[in-house]
Amino acid sequence: MSDIRHSLLRRDALSAAKEVLYHLDIYFSSQLQSAPLPIVDKGPVELLEEFVFQVPKERGTQPKRLNSLQELQLLEIMCNYFQEQTKDSVRQIIFSSLFSPQGNKADDGRMSLLGKLVSMAVAVCRIPVLECAASWLQRTPVVYCVRLARALVDDYCCLVPGSVQTLKQIFSASPRFCCQFITSVTALYDLSSDDLIPPLDLLEMTVNWIFEDPRLILITFLNTPIAANLPIGFLELTPLTGLIRWCVKAPLAYKRKKKPSLSNGHVTAKVIKDSGGMDRDSHLLFSKLHLSVLQVLMMLQVHLTEKNLYGRLGLILFDHMVPLVEEINRLADELNPLNASQEIELALDRLAQALQVAMSSGALLCTRDDLRTLCSRLPHNNLLQLVISGPVQQSPHAALPPGFYPHIHTPPLGYGAVPAHPAAHPALPTHPGHTFISGMTFPFRPIR
C-alpha cells in the first residue's frame, strides 16, 4: 500500500481519488478469489480516507478541501465506478470500505459524501449504488442510518417543492433500498416532538409504496439469513414497529402540534375550536397506512412458519412496545384537558388492533399477563380491554409455549365451548349457542 500511496501523492485530488478506486478494485478482486468474505484491513481504509475524504495522514497538516465543482466530479467518478463494476461482491466491499463508520474524524466527511452520493444515485437512478446503500443500512448502526435518511428527506421532501416525484420512482428500481429507507425514516421520525413528525410528502410516498405492494416492507426479512440474536443498535428487520408507532401516535402527536398556548392562564373557546388535530389528508393517509400494516401482519404467520420461526422470532419486540405505550399514556395525560377524547380513542383503537393481529400472527410474542401489565395505566378503551382479556384456551400452534396469547381463530368462551363449571351459576340462563367458523377473518373495528 505504501507504493500506491507514493504514486497517488503526485496526482491532483480527483485523479488520486479515481486511481485509488482502481487500485482497490484490483486488490479486493484478488482477495475475493481466495476468500468469500475478505477482511478489510487498515491499509485500504487509510488510503480512502486520505485520497477520497481528504483527511491528511500526517498530524498537523491542514486537510485539503474540494470545491463544489470538484466534489460534484468526485461523486460522478464514484457513481460511474459502481455502475460499471459488474461484480456485486466487489461493489459491496468497496462501498463498505468507503462508508463504514470508523469512529474517527473522517466519519463526518464520510457521512456527508455518502448522503450526496445516494442522493445523486436517486436522481440519475443508479441502481447498483442504491443496492449497495441498502446493504450498508442493514449492517450499520442506526445512528448513522438516520443521518442518511435525513439527508435524503431534506433533498427530496423539504428543499425543492415537487422533487419527491424523483424519489418516488425508485420504488420499482430498487425495492430493497425502499424497504431499508422506510425502516430508517420510521426510526428518525418517531413523533416524539413536533419536529419529528414526518413531512407530508414523505408520509404520502411511504403510504403509497406500501399500499401498492404491502410485501415491500418484508423484503429484508424474507431475503436475510436470520441470526439467533439480532444485533442491538441496528435497524430492525422490518419497519413494522416504526409504522405501528406512526399510526398509533399520529392522532395524539398532531393534536399536540396544534395545542393552543395559554393567554393569562386561560384558553379561549375560539382557540380551542381552531386547534383541531390533523388535516383530512394526513388523517386519510394514516388510516390507509394502518390498514396496510394490519394486512402485512396477517401475512407474517405464513412466512414465519415457512422459515421455521413461528413462536421463536418476534419481529415486533415486546421491549419496543413498552416505550410506545408509555408515550401514548403521557400524551393522553397531556392532552386530556384539551378535549382530545376522540384522538385518544382512535390511538387506542389502532394500538389494540395492531397488538391483536401482531400476536395472532406470531410477530409479537408475549403473554396475556405481560399485556395486561403493559396496558394497565392506559385510559379505558373497549377494544383494548377485549384484546387483553382474550380467550382462555391455549393456542393450537405447537410452536408457542404455554401461556402465550392464543391464535386469533381460537373460539372464545361461550361460542360452541363447554363451560368450565356448568353448575357454578345454575340461576343464570344458558347463553344461546353459536357456530364458530374457523376460517373467518377477525372482524376489525373500522377506523373512524
Coordinates of C-alpha atoms in Angstrom, one line a residue:
M1 CA 0.0 0.0 0.0
S2 CA 2.9 2.4 0.6
D3 CA 4.0 2.2 -3.1
I4 CA 0.4 3.0 -4.1
R5 CA 0.3 6.0 -1.7
H6 CA 3.6 7.5 -3.0
S7 CA 2.2 7.2 -6.6
L8 CA -1.1 8.9 -5.5
L9 CA 0.7 11.8 -3.8
R10 CA 2.0 13.0 -7.1
R11 CA -1.5 13.4 -8.6
D12 CA -4.2 16.0 -8.2
A13 CA -7.1 15.3 -5.9
L14 CA -9.6 14.0 -8.5
S15 CA -7.1 11.8 -10.3
A16 CA -5.9 10.4 -7.0
A17 CA -9.4 9.5 -5.9
K18 CA -10.1 7.8 -9.2
E19 CA -6.8 6.0 -9.1
V20 CA -7.3 4.7 -5.5
L21 CA -10.7 3.2 -6.5
Y22 CA -8.9 1.5 -9.4
H23 CA -6.1 0.0 -7.2
L24 CA -8.6 -1.1 -4.5
D25 CA -10.8 -2.7 -7.1
I26 CA -7.8 -4.9 -8.3
Y27 CA -6.8 -5.6 -4.7
F28 CA -10.3 -6.8 -3.5
S29 CA -11.0 -8.7 -6.7
S30 CA -7.8 -10.7 -6.0
Q31 CA -8.8 -11.1 -2.3
L32 CA -12.3 -12.4 -3.2
Q33 CA -10.8 -15.2 -5.3
S34 CA -9.2 -16.7 -2.2
A35 CA -11.7 -15.8 0.4
P36 CA -15.5 -15.2 0.0
L37 CA -15.5 -12.5 2.8
P38 CA -12.1 -10.8 2.9
I39 CA -11.3 -8.7 5.9
V40 CA -10.9 -5.0 5.1
D41 CA -7.7 -4.1 6.9
K42 CA -6.4 -0.7 7.9
G43 CA -4.3 0.0 4.8
P44 CA -7.2 0.3 2.2
V45 CA -9.3 2.4 4.6
E46 CA -6.4 4.8 5.3
L47 CA -5.9 5.3 1.5
L48 CA -9.6 6.1 1.0
E49 CA -9.6 8.5 3.9
E50 CA -6.5 10.3 2.6
F51 CA -7.4 10.5 -1.1
V52 CA -11.2 10.4 -1.2
F53 CA -12.2 12.1 2.1
Q54 CA -9.1 14.4 2.1
V55 CA -8.1 13.5 5.7
P56 CA -4.3 14.1 5.9
K57 CA -2.2 11.2 7.3
E58 CA 0.4 13.4 9.0
R59 CA -0.7 15.2 12.1
G60 CA -0.7 19.0 12.0
T61 CA -1.2 19.0 8.2
Q62 CA -4.1 21.1 7.0
P63 CA -6.8 19.0 5.3
K64 CA -7.4 19.7 1.7
R65 CA -10.9 20.8 0.7
L66 CA -12.6 20.2 -2.6
N67 CA -14.6 23.0 -4.0
S68 CA -18.2 22.4 -5.1
L69 CA -17.4 21.6 -8.7
Q70 CA -14.6 19.1 -7.7
E71 CA -17.0 17.4 -5.2
L72 CA -19.6 17.0 -7.9
Q73 CA -16.9 15.5 -10.2
L74 CA -15.8 13.1 -7.4
L75 CA -19.4 12.0 -6.9
E76 CA -19.7 11.4 -10.7
I77 CA -16.5 9.3 -10.6
M78 CA -17.8 7.2 -7.8
C79 CA -21.3 6.8 -9.3
N80 CA -19.7 5.7 -12.6
Y81 CA -17.4 3.2 -10.8
F82 CA -20.2 1.4 -9.1
Q83 CA -22.3 1.4 -12.2
E84 CA -19.5 -0.1 -14.3
Q85 CA -18.3 -2.7 -11.9
T86 CA -20.2 -5.8 -12.8
K87 CA -19.3 -8.0 -9.7
D88 CA -21.7 -7.3 -6.9
S89 CA -19.3 -8.7 -4.3
V90 CA -16.5 -6.2 -5.3
R91 CA -19.0 -3.3 -5.3
Q92 CA -20.2 -4.2 -1.9
I93 CA -16.8 -4.4 -0.3
I94 CA -15.6 -1.2 -1.9
F95 CA -18.7 0.6 -0.7
S96 CA -18.3 -0.8 2.7
S97 CA -14.6 0.2 2.8
L98 CA -15.6 3.7 1.7
F99 CA -18.6 4.4 4.0
S100 CA -18.4 2.0 7.1
P101 CA -18.0 4.3 10.1
Q102 CA -14.6 4.0 11.7
G103 CA -15.2 6.1 14.8
N104 CA -12.6 8.7 13.8
K105 CA -12.6 12.3 12.5
A106 CA -13.2 11.1 8.9
D107 CA -16.7 10.0 9.7
D108 CA -18.3 13.4 9.3
G109 CA -16.9 13.7 5.8
R110 CA -17.7 10.1 5.1
M111 CA -21.4 10.6 6.0
S112 CA -21.7 13.9 4.2
L113 CA -20.3 12.3 1.0
L114 CA -22.5 9.2 1.4
G115 CA -25.6 11.4 1.6
K116 CA -24.7 13.2 -1.6
L117 CA -23.8 10.1 -3.4
V118 CA -27.0 8.3 -2.6
S119 CA -29.0 11.5 -3.4
M120 CA -27.3 11.6 -6.8
A121 CA -28.0 7.9 -7.4
V122 CA -31.7 8.6 -6.7
A123 CA -31.6 11.5 -9.2
V124 CA -30.0 9.6 -12.0
C125 CA -31.3 6.1 -11.0
R126 CA -28.0 4.3 -10.4
I127 CA -29.4 1.0 -9.1
P128 CA -26.0 -0.5 -8.1
V129 CA -25.4 2.4 -5.7
L130 CA -28.9 2.1 -4.2
E131 CA -28.4 -1.7 -3.7
C132 CA -25.0 -1.0 -2.0
A133 CA -26.7 1.6 0.2
A134 CA -29.4 -0.9 1.1
S135 CA -26.8 -3.3 2.3
W136 CA -25.0 -0.5 4.2
L137 CA -28.2 0.4 6.0
Q138 CA -28.7 -3.2 7.1
R139 CA -25.2 -3.6 8.7
T140 CA -24.6 0.0 10.0
P141 CA -25.6 1.3 13.5
V142 CA -28.9 3.1 13.4
V143 CA -27.4 6.5 14.5
Y144 CA -25.7 6.6 11.1
C145 CA -28.7 5.3 9.2
V146 CA -31.0 8.1 10.3
R147 CA -28.3 10.6 9.2
L148 CA -28.5 9.2 5.7
A149 CA -32.3 9.2 5.9
R150 CA -32.4 12.8 7.0
A151 CA -30.1 13.9 4.1
L152 CA -32.4 12.2 1.5
V153 CA -35.6 13.7 3.1
D154 CA -34.0 17.1 3.2
D155 CA -33.1 16.8 -0.5
Y156 CA -36.3 15.4 -1.8
C157 CA -39.1 16.3 0.6
C158 CA -38.1 19.7 2.1
L159 CA -35.7 21.8 0.0
V160 CA -37.2 21.8 -3.5
P161 CA -41.0 21.5 -3.8
G162 CA -42.1 18.7 -6.1
S163 CA -38.8 16.9 -6.1
V164 CA -40.3 14.0 -4.1
Q165 CA -41.5 12.7 -7.5
T166 CA -37.9 11.7 -8.3
L167 CA -37.6 9.8 -5.0
K168 CA -41.0 8.0 -5.7
Q169 CA -39.6 6.5 -8.9
I170 CA -37.0 4.3 -7.1
F171 CA -39.9 2.1 -5.9
S172 CA -39.6 -0.1 -9.0
A173 CA -35.9 0.4 -9.4
S174 CA -34.7 -0.8 -6.0
P175 CA -37.4 -2.2 -3.7
R176 CA -34.7 -3.4 -1.3
F177 CA -33.4 0.1 -0.8
C178 CA -37.0 1.4 -0.4
C179 CA -37.6 -1.1 2.4
Q180 CA -34.5 0.0 4.3
F181 CA -35.2 3.6 3.6
I182 CA -38.7 3.2 5.2
T183 CA -37.2 1.5 8.2
S184 CA -34.7 4.4 8.6
V185 CA -37.3 7.2 8.3
T186 CA -39.6 5.5 10.8
A187 CA -36.6 5.3 13.2
L188 CA -35.8 9.0 12.5
Y189 CA -39.4 10.4 12.7
D190 CA -40.6 8.9 15.9
L191 CA -43.2 11.7 16.6
S192 CA -41.6 12.4 20.0
S193 CA -41.7 16.1 19.1
D194 CA -43.3 18.4 16.6
D195 CA -40.0 18.4 14.6
L196 CA -40.1 14.6 14.3
I197 CA -43.5 14.3 12.6
P198 CA -42.8 13.0 9.1
P199 CA -43.3 15.6 6.3
L200 CA -46.5 15.2 4.3
D201 CA -44.6 14.4 1.1
L202 CA -42.6 11.7 2.8
L203 CA -45.7 10.3 4.5
E204 CA -47.7 10.2 1.3
M205 CA -44.9 8.5 -0.6
T206 CA -44.4 5.9 2.1
V207 CA -48.1 5.1 2.3
N208 CA -48.5 4.8 -1.4
W209 CA -45.4 2.5 -1.7
I210 CA -46.8 0.1 1.0
F211 CA -50.4 0.2 -0.2
E212 CA -49.3 -0.7 -3.7
D213 CA -47.2 -3.6 -2.5
P214 CA -47.5 -4.4 1.2
R215 CA -44.8 -7.1 0.9
L216 CA -42.3 -4.3 0.2
I217 CA -41.6 -3.9 4.0
L218 CA -40.9 -7.6 4.3
I219 CA -38.1 -7.7 1.7
T220 CA -35.2 -7.5 4.1
F221 CA -36.7 -10.1 6.4
L222 CA -37.6 -12.5 3.6
N223 CA -34.1 -12.3 2.0
T224 CA -31.8 -12.2 5.0
P225 CA -30.4 -15.2 6.9
I226 CA -31.8 -14.7 10.4
A227 CA -29.2 -14.8 13.2
A228 CA -30.1 -16.4 16.5
N229 CA -29.8 -13.0 18.3
L230 CA -30.5 -9.8 16.3
P231 CA -27.8 -7.2 17.0
I232 CA -28.7 -4.3 19.2
G233 CA -28.4 -0.8 17.9
F234 CA -29.0 -1.6 14.3
L235 CA -32.1 -1.2 12.1
E236 CA -34.8 -3.8 12.6
L237 CA -35.5 -6.5 10.0
T238 CA -38.8 -4.7 9.1
P239 CA -40.2 -1.2 9.6
L240 CA -43.3 -2.7 11.3
T241 CA -42.6 -1.3 14.8
G242 CA -41.9 2.1 13.4
L243 CA -45.0 2.1 11.2
I244 CA -47.2 1.0 14.1
R245 CA -45.7 3.9 16.1
W246 CA -46.7 6.3 13.3
C247 CA -50.3 5.0 13.1
V248 CA -50.9 4.9 16.8
K249 CA -49.2 8.1 17.9
A250 CA -50.3 10.2 14.9
P251 CA -53.7 11.4 16.3
L252 CA -52.1 12.5 19.5
A253 CA -48.9 14.0 18.0
Y254 CA -50.9 16.1 15.6
K255 CA -53.2 17.2 18.4
R256 CA -50.2 18.2 20.5
K257 CA -48.7 20.1 17.5
K258 CA -51.8 22.3 17.4
K259 CA -52.0 22.6 21.1
P260 CA -53.2 26.2 22.0
S261 CA -51.0 28.4 24.0
L262 CA -52.3 29.8 27.2
S263 CA -53.1 33.5 27.5
N264 CA -53.2 34.8 31.1
G265 CA -53.6 31.2 32.2
H266 CA -56.7 30.6 30.2
V267 CA -57.7 29.1 26.8
T268 CA -60.4 30.9 24.9
A269 CA -63.3 28.9 23.3
K270 CA -62.3 30.2 19.9
V271 CA -58.7 28.9 20.2
I272 CA -59.9 25.5 21.3
K273 CA -62.3 25.3 18.4
D274 CA -59.5 26.2 15.9
S275 CA -57.0 23.8 17.4
G276 CA -58.2 20.6 15.8
G277 CA -56.0 17.7 15.1
M278 CA -54.5 16.5 11.8
D279 CA -55.9 17.7 8.5
R280 CA -58.1 15.4 6.4
D281 CA -55.2 14.4 4.0
S282 CA -53.0 13.3 6.9
H283 CA -55.9 11.5 8.6
L284 CA -56.7 9.5 5.5
L285 CA -53.0 8.7 4.9
F286 CA -52.5 7.3 8.4
S287 CA -55.8 5.3 8.1
K288 CA -54.6 3.8 4.8
L289 CA -51.2 3.1 6.3
H290 CA -52.8 1.4 9.4
L291 CA -54.8 -0.9 7.1
S292 CA -51.7 -1.8 5.1
V293 CA -49.8 -2.6 8.3
L294 CA -52.6 -4.9 9.5
Q295 CA -52.5 -6.7 6.2
V296 CA -48.8 -7.2 6.4
L297 CA -49.1 -8.6 9.9
M298 CA -51.7 -11.1 8.7
M299 CA -49.2 -12.3 6.0
L300 CA -46.5 -13.0 8.6
Q301 CA -47.7 -16.2 10.1
V302 CA -47.2 -18.0 6.7
H303 CA -43.7 -16.5 6.3
L304 CA -42.6 -17.2 9.9
T305 CA -43.9 -20.8 9.6
E306 CA -42.0 -21.3 6.3
K307 CA -38.8 -20.2 7.9
N308 CA -39.5 -22.3 11.0
L309 CA -39.5 -19.2 13.1
Y310 CA -43.1 -19.1 14.3
G311 CA -43.1 -18.7 18.0
R312 CA -39.3 -18.3 18.0
L313 CA -38.7 -14.9 16.5
G314 CA -40.7 -11.8 17.3
L315 CA -40.3 -9.3 14.5
I316 CA -42.1 -6.8 16.8
L317 CA -40.2 -6.8 20.1
F318 CA -42.2 -6.5 23.3
D319 CA -39.5 -4.3 24.7
H320 CA -40.2 -1.8 21.9
M321 CA -43.9 -1.8 22.7
V322 CA -43.2 -0.7 26.3
P323 CA -41.9 2.8 25.4
L324 CA -44.7 3.2 22.8
V325 CA -47.4 2.6 25.4
E326 CA -45.7 4.9 27.8
E327 CA -45.6 7.7 25.2
I328 CA -49.3 7.2 24.5
N329 CA -50.1 7.4 28.2
R330 CA -48.0 10.5 28.6
L331 CA -49.6 12.2 25.6
A332 CA -53.1 11.2 26.7
D333 CA -52.5 12.8 30.1
E334 CA -51.1 15.9 28.5
L335 CA -53.9 16.3 26.0
N336 CA -56.9 15.3 28.2
P337 CA -57.7 18.9 29.3
L338 CA -57.9 19.9 25.6
N339 CA -60.9 17.6 24.9
A340 CA -58.9 15.1 22.9
S341 CA -61.1 12.2 23.7
Q342 CA -61.6 11.3 20.0
E343 CA -57.9 11.3 19.3
I344 CA -57.2 9.2 22.4
E345 CA -59.8 6.7 21.5
L346 CA -58.5 6.4 17.9
A347 CA -55.0 5.9 19.1
L348 CA -56.0 3.2 21.5
D349 CA -58.2 1.5 18.9
R350 CA -55.3 1.3 16.5
L351 CA -53.0 0.1 19.3
A352 CA -55.5 -2.7 20.2
Q353 CA -55.9 -3.8 16.6
A354 CA -52.1 -3.8 16.0
L355 CA -51.4 -5.8 19.2
Q356 CA -54.2 -8.3 18.4
V357 CA -53.1 -9.0 14.8
A358 CA -49.4 -9.0 15.7
M359 CA -49.9 -11.6 18.5
S360 CA -52.2 -13.7 16.4
S361 CA -49.7 -13.9 13.5
G362 CA -46.7 -14.6 15.8
A363 CA -45.0 -11.3 15.1
L364 CA -45.3 -10.2 18.7
L365 CA -44.5 -12.8 21.4
C366 CA -45.8 -12.1 24.9
T367 CA -48.2 -13.5 27.5
R368 CA -51.6 -12.0 28.4
D369 CA -50.2 -11.1 31.8
D370 CA -47.4 -9.1 30.1
L371 CA -50.0 -7.4 28.0
R372 CA -52.3 -6.6 30.9
T373 CA -49.4 -5.1 32.9
L374 CA -48.2 -3.1 29.9
C375 CA -51.6 -1.6 29.2
S376 CA -52.9 -1.2 32.8
R377 CA -52.2 2.5 33.0
L378 CA -53.7 3.5 29.7
P379 CA -57.1 5.2 29.5
H380 CA -60.1 2.8 29.3
N381 CA -60.8 1.6 25.7
N382 CA -63.4 -1.1 25.0
L383 CA -61.5 -2.7 22.1
L384 CA -58.2 -2.8 24.1
Q385 CA -60.0 -4.4 27.0
L386 CA -61.3 -7.0 24.7
V387 CA -57.8 -7.8 23.4
I388 CA -56.0 -8.0 26.7
S389 CA -58.8 -10.2 28.2
G390 CA -58.8 -12.5 25.2
P391 CA -59.9 -16.2 25.1
V392 CA -58.5 -18.5 27.7
Q393 CA -57.9 -21.6 25.6
Q394 CA -54.3 -22.5 24.7
S395 CA -53.1 -21.8 21.1
P396 CA -53.3 -24.9 18.9
H397 CA -50.0 -23.9 17.4
A398 CA -47.4 -26.2 18.9
A399 CA -44.5 -23.7 18.5
L400 CA -46.0 -21.3 21.1
P401 CA -45.1 -22.1 24.7
P402 CA -47.9 -22.4 27.3
G403 CA -49.3 -19.0 28.4
F404 CA -48.7 -17.2 25.1
Y405 CA -51.6 -15.3 23.5
P406 CA -53.8 -17.8 21.7
H407 CA -54.4 -17.9 18.0
I408 CA -56.8 -15.3 16.6
H409 CA -59.2 -18.0 15.5
T410 CA -59.5 -19.9 18.8
P411 CA -63.2 -19.8 19.7
P412 CA -63.9 -17.6 22.7
L413 CA -65.7 -19.0 25.7
G414 CA -69.5 -19.2 25.1
Y415 CA -69.2 -19.9 21.4
G416 CA -69.5 -23.6 21.0
A417 CA -67.4 -24.3 24.1
V418 CA -68.4 -26.2 27.2
P419 CA -68.4 -24.0 30.3
A420 CA -65.6 -24.9 32.7
H421 CA -68.0 -25.0 35.7
P422 CA -71.6 -25.6 34.4
A423 CA -73.1 -25.9 37.9
A424 CA -71.4 -22.8 39.3
H425 CA -74.3 -20.5 38.3
P426 CA -77.4 -22.5 38.0
A427 CA -79.7 -19.5 38.1
L428 CA -78.2 -17.9 35.0
P429 CA -79.9 -18.6 31.7
T430 CA -77.9 -20.6 29.1
H431 CA -76.2 -18.5 26.5
P432 CA -77.5 -19.3 23.0
G433 CA -75.1 -21.4 21.1
H434 CA -73.3 -20.1 18.0
T435 CA -71.4 -21.9 15.3
F436 CA -67.7 -21.0 15.3
I437 CA -66.3 -20.8 11.8
S438 CA -62.5 -21.3 12.0
G439 CA -61.8 -19.7 8.6
M440 CA -63.5 -16.4 9.4
T441 CA -61.2 -13.4 9.5
F442 CA -61.1 -11.2 12.5
P443 CA -63.8 -8.5 12.3
F444 CA -61.7 -5.4 12.7
R445 CA -63.5 -2.4 14.1
P446 CA -63.5 0.2 11.4
I447 CA -61.3 3.3 12.0
R448 CA -63.3 6.5 12.0

